[in-house]
XYZ file of C-alpha atoms in Angstrom:
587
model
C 149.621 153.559 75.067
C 146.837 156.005 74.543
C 147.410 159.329 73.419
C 146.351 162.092 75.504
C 143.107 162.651 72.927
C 142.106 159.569 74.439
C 141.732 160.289 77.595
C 140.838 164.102 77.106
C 138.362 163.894 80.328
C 141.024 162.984 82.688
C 143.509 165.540 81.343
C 141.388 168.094 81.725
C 140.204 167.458 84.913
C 144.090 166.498 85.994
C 145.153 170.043 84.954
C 142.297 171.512 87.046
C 143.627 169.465 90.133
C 147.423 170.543 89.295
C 146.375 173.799 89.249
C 144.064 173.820 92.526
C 147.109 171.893 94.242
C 149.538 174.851 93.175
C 147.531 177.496 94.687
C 147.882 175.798 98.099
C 150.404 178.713 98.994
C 153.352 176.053 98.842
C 156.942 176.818 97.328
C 156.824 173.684 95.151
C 153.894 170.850 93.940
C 153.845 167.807 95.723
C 152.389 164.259 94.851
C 150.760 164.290 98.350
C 148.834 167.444 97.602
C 148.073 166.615 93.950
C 146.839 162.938 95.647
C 144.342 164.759 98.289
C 143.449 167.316 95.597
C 141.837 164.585 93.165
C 140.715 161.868 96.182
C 138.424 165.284 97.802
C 137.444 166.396 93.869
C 136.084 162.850 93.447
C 135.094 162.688 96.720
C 132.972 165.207 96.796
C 131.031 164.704 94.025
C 130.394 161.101 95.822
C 128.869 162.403 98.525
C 126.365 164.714 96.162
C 125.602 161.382 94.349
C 125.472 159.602 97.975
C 123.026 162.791 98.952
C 120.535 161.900 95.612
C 120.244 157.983 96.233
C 119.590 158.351 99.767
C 116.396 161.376 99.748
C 113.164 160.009 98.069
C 113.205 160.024 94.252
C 111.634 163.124 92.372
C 108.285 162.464 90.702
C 110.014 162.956 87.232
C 111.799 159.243 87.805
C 109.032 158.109 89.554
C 106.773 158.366 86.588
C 109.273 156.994 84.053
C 109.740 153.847 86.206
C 106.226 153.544 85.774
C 106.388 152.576 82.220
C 108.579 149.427 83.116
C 105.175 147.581 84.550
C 104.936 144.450 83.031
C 102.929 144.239 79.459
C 99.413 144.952 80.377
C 100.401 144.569 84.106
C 100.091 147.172 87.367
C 103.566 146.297 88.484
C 107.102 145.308 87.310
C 107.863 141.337 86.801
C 107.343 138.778 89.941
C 105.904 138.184 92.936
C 105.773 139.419 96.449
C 108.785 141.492 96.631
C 110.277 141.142 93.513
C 108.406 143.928 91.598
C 109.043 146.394 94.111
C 112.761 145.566 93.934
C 113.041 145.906 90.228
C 111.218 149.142 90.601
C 113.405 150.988 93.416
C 116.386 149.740 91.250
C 114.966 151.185 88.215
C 114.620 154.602 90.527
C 118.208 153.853 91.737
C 119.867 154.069 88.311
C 117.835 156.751 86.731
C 118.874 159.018 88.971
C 122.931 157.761 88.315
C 122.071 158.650 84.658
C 120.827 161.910 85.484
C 124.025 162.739 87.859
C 126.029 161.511 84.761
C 124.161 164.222 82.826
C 124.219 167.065 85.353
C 120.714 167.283 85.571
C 118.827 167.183 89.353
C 115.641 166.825 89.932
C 114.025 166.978 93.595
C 110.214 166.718 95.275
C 109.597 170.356 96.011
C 108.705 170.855 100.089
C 111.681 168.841 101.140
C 110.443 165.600 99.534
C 106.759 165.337 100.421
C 105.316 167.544 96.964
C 103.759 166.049 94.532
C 105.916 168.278 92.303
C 109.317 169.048 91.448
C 111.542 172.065 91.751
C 113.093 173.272 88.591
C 116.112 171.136 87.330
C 119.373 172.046 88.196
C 121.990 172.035 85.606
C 125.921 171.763 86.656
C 127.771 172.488 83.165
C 129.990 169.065 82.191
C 133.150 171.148 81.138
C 136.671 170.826 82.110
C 137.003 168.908 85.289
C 133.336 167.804 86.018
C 132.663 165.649 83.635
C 135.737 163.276 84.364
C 134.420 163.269 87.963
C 130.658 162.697 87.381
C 131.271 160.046 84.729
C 133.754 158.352 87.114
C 131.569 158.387 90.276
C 128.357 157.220 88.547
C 130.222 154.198 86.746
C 131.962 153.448 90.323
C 128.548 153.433 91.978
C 126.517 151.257 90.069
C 128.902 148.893 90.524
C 129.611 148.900 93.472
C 125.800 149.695 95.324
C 124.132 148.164 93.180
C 126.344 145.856 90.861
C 125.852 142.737 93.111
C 121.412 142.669 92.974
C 120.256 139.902 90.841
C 118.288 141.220 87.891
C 119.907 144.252 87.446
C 120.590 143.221 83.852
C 117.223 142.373 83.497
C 116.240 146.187 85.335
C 118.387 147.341 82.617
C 117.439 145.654 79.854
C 113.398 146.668 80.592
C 114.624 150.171 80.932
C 116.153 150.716 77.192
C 112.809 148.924 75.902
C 110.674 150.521 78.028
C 111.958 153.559 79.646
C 114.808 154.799 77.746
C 112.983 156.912 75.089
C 111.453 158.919 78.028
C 114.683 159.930 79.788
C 116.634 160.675 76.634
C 113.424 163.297 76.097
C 113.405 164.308 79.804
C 117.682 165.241 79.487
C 117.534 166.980 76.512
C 114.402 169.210 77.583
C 116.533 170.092 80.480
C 119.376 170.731 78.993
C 118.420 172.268 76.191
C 120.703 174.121 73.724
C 122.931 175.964 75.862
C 124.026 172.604 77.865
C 123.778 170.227 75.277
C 127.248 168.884 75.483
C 126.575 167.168 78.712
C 124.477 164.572 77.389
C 126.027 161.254 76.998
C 129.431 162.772 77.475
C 130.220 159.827 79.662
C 130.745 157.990 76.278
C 134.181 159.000 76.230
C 135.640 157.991 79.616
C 138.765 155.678 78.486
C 140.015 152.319 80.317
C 142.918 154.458 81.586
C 140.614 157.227 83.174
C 138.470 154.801 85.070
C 141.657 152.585 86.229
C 142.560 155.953 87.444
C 139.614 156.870 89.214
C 139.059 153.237 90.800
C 142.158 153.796 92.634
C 141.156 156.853 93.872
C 137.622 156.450 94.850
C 136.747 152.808 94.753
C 137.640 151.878 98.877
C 135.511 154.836 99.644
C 132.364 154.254 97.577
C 132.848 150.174 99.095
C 132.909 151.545 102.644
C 130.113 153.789 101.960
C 127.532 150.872 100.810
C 129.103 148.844 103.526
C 127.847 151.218 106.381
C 124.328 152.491 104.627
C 123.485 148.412 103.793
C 124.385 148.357 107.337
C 121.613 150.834 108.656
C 119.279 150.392 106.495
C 119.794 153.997 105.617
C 118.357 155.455 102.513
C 114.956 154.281 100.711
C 116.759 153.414 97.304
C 119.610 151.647 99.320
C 117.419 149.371 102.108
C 115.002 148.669 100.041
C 116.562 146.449 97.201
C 119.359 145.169 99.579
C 116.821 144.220 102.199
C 115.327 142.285 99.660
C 118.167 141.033 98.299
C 117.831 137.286 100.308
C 113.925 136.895 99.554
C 114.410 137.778 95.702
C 117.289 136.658 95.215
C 116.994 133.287 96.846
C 119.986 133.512 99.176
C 119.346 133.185 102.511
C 122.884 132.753 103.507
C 124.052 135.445 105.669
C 125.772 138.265 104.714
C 130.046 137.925 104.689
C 130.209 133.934 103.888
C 131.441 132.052 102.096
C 128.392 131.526 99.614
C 126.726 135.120 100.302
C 129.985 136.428 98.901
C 129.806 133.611 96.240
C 126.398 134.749 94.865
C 127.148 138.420 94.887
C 130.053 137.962 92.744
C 128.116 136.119 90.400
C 125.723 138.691 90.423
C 128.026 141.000 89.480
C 129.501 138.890 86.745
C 126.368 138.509 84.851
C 125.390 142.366 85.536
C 128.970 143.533 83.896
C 127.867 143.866 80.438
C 124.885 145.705 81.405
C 126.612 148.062 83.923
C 128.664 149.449 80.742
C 126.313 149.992 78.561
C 123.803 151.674 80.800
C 126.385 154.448 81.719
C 128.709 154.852 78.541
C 126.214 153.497 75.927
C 126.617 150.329 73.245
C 129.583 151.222 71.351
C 131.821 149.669 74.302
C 133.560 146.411 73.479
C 132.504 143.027 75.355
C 134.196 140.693 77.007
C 135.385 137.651 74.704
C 139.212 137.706 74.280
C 140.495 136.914 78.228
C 143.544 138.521 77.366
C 142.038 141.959 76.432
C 140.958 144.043 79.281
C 137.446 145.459 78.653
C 135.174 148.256 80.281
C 133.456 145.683 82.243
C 136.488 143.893 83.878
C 137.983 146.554 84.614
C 135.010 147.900 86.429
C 134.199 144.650 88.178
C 137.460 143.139 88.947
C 139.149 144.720 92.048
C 142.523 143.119 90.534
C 142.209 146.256 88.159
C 142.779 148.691 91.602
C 145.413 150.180 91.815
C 147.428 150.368 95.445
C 147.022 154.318 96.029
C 150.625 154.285 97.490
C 151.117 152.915 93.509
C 149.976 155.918 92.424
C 151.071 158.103 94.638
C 154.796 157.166 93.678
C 154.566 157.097 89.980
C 153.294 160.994 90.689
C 155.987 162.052 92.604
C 158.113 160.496 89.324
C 156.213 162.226 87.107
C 156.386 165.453 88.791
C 159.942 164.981 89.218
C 160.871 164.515 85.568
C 158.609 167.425 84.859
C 161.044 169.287 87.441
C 163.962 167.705 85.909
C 163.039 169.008 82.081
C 162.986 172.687 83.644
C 166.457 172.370 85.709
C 168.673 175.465 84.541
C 165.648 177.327 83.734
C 163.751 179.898 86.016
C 160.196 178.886 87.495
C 158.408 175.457 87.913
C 156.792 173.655 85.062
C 153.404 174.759 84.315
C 150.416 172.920 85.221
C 149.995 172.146 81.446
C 154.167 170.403 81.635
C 153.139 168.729 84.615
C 149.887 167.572 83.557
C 151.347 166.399 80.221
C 153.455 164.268 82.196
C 151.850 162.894 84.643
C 149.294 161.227 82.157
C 151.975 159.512 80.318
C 152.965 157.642 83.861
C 149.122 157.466 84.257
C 148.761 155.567 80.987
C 151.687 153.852 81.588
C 150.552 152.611 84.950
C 147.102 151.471 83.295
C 149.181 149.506 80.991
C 150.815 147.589 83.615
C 148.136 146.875 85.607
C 145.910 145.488 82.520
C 149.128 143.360 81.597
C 149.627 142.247 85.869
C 145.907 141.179 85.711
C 146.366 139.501 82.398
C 149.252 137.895 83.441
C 148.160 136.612 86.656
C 144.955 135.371 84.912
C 146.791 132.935 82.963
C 149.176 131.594 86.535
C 145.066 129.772 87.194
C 145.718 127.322 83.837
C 147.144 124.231 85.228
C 146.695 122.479 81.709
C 150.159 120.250 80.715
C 150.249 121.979 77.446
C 152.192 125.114 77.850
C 149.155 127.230 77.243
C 149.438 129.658 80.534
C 152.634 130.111 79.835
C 152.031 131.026 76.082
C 149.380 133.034 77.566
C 151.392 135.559 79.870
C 153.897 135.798 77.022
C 150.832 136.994 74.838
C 149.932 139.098 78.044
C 153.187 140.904 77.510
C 152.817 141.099 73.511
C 150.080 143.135 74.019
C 151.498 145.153 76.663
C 154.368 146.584 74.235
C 151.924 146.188 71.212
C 149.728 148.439 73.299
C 152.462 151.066 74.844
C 153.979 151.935 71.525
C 150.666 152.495 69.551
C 149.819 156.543 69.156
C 153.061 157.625 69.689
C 153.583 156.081 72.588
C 156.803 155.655 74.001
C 156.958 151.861 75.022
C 159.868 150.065 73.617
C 159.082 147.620 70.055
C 159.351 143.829 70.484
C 162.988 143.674 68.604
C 164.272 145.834 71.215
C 162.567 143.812 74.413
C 163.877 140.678 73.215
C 167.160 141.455 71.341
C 168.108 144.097 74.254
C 165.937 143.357 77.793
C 165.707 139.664 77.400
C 169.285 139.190 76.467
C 169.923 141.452 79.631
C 168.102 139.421 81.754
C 169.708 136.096 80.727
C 173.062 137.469 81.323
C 172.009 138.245 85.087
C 170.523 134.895 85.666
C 173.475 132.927 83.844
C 175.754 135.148 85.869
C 174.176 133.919 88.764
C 174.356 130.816 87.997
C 177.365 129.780 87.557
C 179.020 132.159 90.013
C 176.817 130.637 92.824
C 179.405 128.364 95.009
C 176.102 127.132 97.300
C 175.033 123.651 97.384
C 170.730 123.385 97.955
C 170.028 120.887 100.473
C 166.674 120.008 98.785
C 168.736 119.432 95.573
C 170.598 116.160 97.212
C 167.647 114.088 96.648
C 165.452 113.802 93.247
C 162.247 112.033 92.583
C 160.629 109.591 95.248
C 163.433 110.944 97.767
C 166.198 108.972 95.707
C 169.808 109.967 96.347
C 171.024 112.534 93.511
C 173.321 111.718 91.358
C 176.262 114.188 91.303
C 175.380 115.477 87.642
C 171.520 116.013 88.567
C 172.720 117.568 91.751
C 174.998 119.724 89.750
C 172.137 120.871 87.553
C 169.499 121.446 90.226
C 171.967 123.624 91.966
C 172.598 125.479 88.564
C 168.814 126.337 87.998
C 167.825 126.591 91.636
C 170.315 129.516 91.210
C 168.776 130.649 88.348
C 165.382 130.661 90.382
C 166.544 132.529 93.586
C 167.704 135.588 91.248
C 165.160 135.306 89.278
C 162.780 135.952 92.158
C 164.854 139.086 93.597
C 164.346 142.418 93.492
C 165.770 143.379 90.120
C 168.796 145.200 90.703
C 168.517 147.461 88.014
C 166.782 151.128 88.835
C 165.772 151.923 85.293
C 162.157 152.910 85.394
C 162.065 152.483 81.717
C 163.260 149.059 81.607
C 160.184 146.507 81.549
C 161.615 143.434 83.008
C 161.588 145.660 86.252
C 157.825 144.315 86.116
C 158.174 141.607 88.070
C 155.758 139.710 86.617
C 157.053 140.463 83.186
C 160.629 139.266 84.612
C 159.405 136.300 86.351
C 157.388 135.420 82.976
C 160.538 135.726 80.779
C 162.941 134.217 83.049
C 160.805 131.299 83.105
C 161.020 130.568 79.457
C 165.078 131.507 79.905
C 165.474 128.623 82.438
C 163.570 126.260 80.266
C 165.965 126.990 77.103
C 168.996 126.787 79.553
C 167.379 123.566 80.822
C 166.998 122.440 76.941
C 171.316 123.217 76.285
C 172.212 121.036 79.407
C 170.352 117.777 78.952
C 171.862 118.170 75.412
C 175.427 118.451 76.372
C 174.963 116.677 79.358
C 176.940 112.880 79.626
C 174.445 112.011 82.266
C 170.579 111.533 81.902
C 170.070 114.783 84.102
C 165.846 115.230 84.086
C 165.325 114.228 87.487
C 167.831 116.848 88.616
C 166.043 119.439 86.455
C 162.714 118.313 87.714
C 163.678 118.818 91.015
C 164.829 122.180 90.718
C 161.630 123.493 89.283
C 159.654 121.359 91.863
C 161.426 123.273 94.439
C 160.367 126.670 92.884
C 156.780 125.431 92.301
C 155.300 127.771 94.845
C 157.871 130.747 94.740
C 155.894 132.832 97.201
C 157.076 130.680 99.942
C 160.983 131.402 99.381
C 161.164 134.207 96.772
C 162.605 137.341 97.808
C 160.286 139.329 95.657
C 157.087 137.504 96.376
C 153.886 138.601 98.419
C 155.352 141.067 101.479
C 154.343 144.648 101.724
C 153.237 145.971 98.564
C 154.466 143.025 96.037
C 151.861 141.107 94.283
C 152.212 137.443 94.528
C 155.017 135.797 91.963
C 154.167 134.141 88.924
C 155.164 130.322 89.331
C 157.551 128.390 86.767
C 156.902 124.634 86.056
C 158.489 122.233 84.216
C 156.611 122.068 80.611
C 158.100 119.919 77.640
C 155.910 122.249 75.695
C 157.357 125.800 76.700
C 159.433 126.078 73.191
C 156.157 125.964 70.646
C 154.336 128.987 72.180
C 153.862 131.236 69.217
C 155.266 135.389 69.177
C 152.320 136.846 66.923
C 153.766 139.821 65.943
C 151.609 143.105 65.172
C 148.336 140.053 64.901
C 150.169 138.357 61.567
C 150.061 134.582 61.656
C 153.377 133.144 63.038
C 155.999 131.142 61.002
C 157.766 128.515 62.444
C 160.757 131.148 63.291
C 158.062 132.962 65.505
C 158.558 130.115 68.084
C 159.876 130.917 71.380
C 162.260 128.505 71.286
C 163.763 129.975 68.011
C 163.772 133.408 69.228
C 165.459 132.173 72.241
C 168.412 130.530 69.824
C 170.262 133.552 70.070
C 170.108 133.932 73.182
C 170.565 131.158 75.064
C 173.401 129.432 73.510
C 175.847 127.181 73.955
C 178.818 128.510 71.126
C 180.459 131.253 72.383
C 179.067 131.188 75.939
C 181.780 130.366 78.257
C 179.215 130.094 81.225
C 177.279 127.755 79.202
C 180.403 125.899 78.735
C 181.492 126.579 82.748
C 178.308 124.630 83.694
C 178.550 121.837 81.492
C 181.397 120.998 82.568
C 180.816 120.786 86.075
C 177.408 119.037 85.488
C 180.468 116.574 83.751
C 182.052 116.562 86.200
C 182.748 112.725 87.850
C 184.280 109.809 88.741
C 185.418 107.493 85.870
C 183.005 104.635 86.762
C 180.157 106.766 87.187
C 181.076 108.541 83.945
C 180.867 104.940 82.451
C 177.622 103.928 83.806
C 176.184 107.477 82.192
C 177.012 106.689 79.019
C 175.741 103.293 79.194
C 172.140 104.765 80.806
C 172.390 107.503 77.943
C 173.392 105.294 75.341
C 170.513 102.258 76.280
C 167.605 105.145 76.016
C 169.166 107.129 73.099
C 169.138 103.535 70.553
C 165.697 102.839 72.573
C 164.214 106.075 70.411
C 165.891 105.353 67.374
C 167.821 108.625 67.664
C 171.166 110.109 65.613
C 174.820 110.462 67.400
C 173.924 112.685 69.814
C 176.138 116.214 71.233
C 176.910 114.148 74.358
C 179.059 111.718 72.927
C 181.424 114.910 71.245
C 180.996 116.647 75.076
């Protein structure tokens, strides 16, 4: 987890919203008032950058788009409409960078001089510069994000135009407002998962309605032209409109983060590490406001809580304090739910998306207990939480006295034998809980991430799979199969899956390979005891367990000529692979 250094932007302008909200004339702080406090704060400032873009551009960033003509050329790249459209969008996102700065600059006589009225400086301190760095990212991406050639706008602006506006900012704000420039540099990945839950539906509904009306020169112009220069005539809201403007927006990424918080940001490269640009790009990185509503009205409860006995509330500075530890937290999560969910897409036969959500989660913790955070290390999530969780589903297991109807049938709708029966109505057991609401109410526990649980409990059911073919006297895979065949799509039957608020579950298959994904701790190289399947050993085992023991037997469970026929099946494919006396034979 960050520390609060990190994000200093958002902490400062958090404390400024705490303290606005507490002034309200009401007994005690709410997260409803803190919530409407920050969404009119951001806002606002919105609708001053929504008031720039949509007047006709000073003559200041007139004249520095000038300078991105082509080589020896009277106008920008292309033909017919093109250079016009990489010219308004050169316009467009000079006068983000100067919002970003706190510098305006405005045609005199209501937009028709040939000159400009003196700049206007708004000083960057405290709480503005967490809001103007916030809307500007917000609204490049989203109004102009999706126009093909941005990056190429972009690119012809830092060879061409750049020099000009770094000299243009710094002559306006000369000494006495020299901290504003470039201060956008230090917005955080926290801070703007923050502020995309807060302002992104806004700014989306915004572009939606001006795109609409053609309203606003810098906003018509490039999106009217967006089918001729582009080359997509398909209407707007199909299929393959939608199609291309995502694209768009996936090559533009990289560019979008630079432009507004300079080169020093990381790149995209490792797909499990959230960067800048996904998380500005990807709406999977938005946060449900009701999300964030409740993990404020936590925060400002504990805050509450630390002060009980004591006269007074907790000071804006207590409250703000904690509230960014639940913010961070929350930023955490949603980077490891987006990670996580990423890897579900893999449909390879080799284990690797399941590997690849348990790496999610090893940088989750690696993550939440750097800087002093307070996440938990990975000896206690899988010597304490994972244990826990096994013990619920084996619990569940064998305590469950229902018989599936789907189980009474394996592979090519063949009659089940009672063993595989008896095993697919162990693990589809295993599955339902698995699937529930967790019943435990500890907000500090992590498996109460359901996609962490569902990722876990997946690899749980696979070693308890693993024990019972072993001690099993029947060949039993068809029964297993079945069971996680039934479960392939859990958000048809889970109790925990899609609904109101819940994010789709993370699916469980069958995978021969689940035991070799690797646990690379703190980035060292893993040893062959860094398997799954060897960290699971203790665990998930059969010595000492007397539900492991329960369930075998009743997977055992039979008549004596079926029990001979077993061993016979058993014994046939066992001397077929060359193998050793297997545990069977001793079961």
């Amino acid at each position: 987890m960050a520390s609060q250094s990190d994000s200093e932007l958002l902490q400062k302008w958090l404390e400024q919203r705490i303290q606005a909200a507490q002034t309200q004339g009401q007994s005690a702080i709410s997260a409803d008032s803190v919530m409407e406090n920050m969404k009119k704060n951001l806002e606002d400032e919105f609708d001053t950058l929504g008031n720039w873009l949509t007047r006709p551009e000073s003559n200041e960033i007139n004249k520095l788009c000038e300078k991105g003509k082509e080589d020896g050329g009277k106008n920008w790249q292309g033909k017919g409409l093109e250079p016009q459209y990489r010219k308004v969008l050169c316009e467009a996102i000079l006068e983000i960078k100067y919002f970003m700065n706190g510098v305006e600059r405005k045609k005199g006589r209501g937009g028709t001089s040939a000159h400009d009225e003196g700049a206007q400086i708004t000083e960057l301190n405290n709480d503005r510069a967490y809001a103007r760095c916030i809307v500007g990212m917000l609204a490049l991406s989203e109004i102009y994000g999706d126009h093909c050639y941005l990056n190429e706008v972009i690119k012809r602006v830092k060879e061409k135009v750049a020099t000009g506006v770094e000299e243009k900012l710094r002559e306006h704000l000369r000494t006495e407002h020299a901290g504003n420039f470039d201060i956008c540099k230090k917005v955080t990945k926290a801070e703007l998962i923050v502020g995309k839950a807060l302002l992104q539906g806004r700014i989306k509904q915004w572009t939606e309605t001006k795109r609409r009306n053609k309203d606003g020169w810098r906003i018509k112009v490039p999106w009217g032209s967006w089918p001729t220069v582009c080359k997509q005539t398909a209407q707007a809201g199909t299929s393959e409109h939608e199609a291309a403007r995502k694209d768009n927006l996936q090559q533009n990424k990289g560019s979008l983060v630079k432009f507004t918080l300079g080169d020093n940001t990381r790149s995209s490269g490792d797909a499990l590490s959230s960067t800048m640009e996904d998380i500005l790009v990807n709406d999977s990185y938005t946060i449900p406001e009701d999300t964030l509503t409740e993990a404020l009205s936590t925060a400002i409860q504990n805050a509450n809580n630390a002060v009980t006995g004591s006269t007074g509330s907790p000071s804006s500075l207590d409250l703000t304090k904690t509230i960014m530890e639940k913010f961070e937290q929350l930023s955490q999560d949603q980077s490891a739910q987006v990670c996580i969910k990423e890897a579900q897409d893999d449909t390879s036969s080799n284990g690797s998306a399941l590997c690849k959500r348990l790496e999610c989660i090893q940088k989750y913790l690696k993550a939440t207990t750097a800087n002093g955070g307070q996440g938990i290390t990975e000896n206690e999530f899988w010597d304490a939480k994972v244990k826990e969780l096994w013990t619920e589903l084996s619990n569940a297991m064998k305590d469950n006295k229902n018989s599936a109807d789907q189980c009474n049938t394996v592979d090519s709708n063949k009659p089940a034998s009672p063993s595989e029966k008896a095993a697919c109505n162990f693990l589809h057991a295993g599955f339902t809980k698995l699937y529930e609401t967790p019943s435990s109410s500890d907000d500090g526990n992590v498996l109460n991430n359901p996609s962490f649980r569902q990722t876990m409990g997946c690899f749980l059911l696979h070693a308890y799979a693993k024990h019972m073919k072993e001690k099993a006297t029947c060949l039993i895979d068809e029964g297993i199969n079945r069971a996680f065949e039934i479960w392939k799509d859990p958000n048809t039957k889970g109790a925990n899956c899609n609904g109101s608020g819940k994010e789709p579950c993370v699916p469980c298959q069958w995978n021969d390979s689940w035991g070799n994904c690797e646990i690379k701790a703190n980035g060292q190289a893993p040893s062959q005891n860094d398997k799954v399947e060897k960290k699971l050993e203790g665990i998930v085992k059969y010595d000492g367990d007397e539900r492991m023991k329960t369930m075998a037997e009743a997977i055992n469970k039979m008549e004596l000529c079926d029990r001979v026929q077993c061993i016979t099946a058993r014994w046939r494919k066992h001397k077929a692979n060359g193998g050793t006396e297997p545990s069977w034979v001793r079961t």
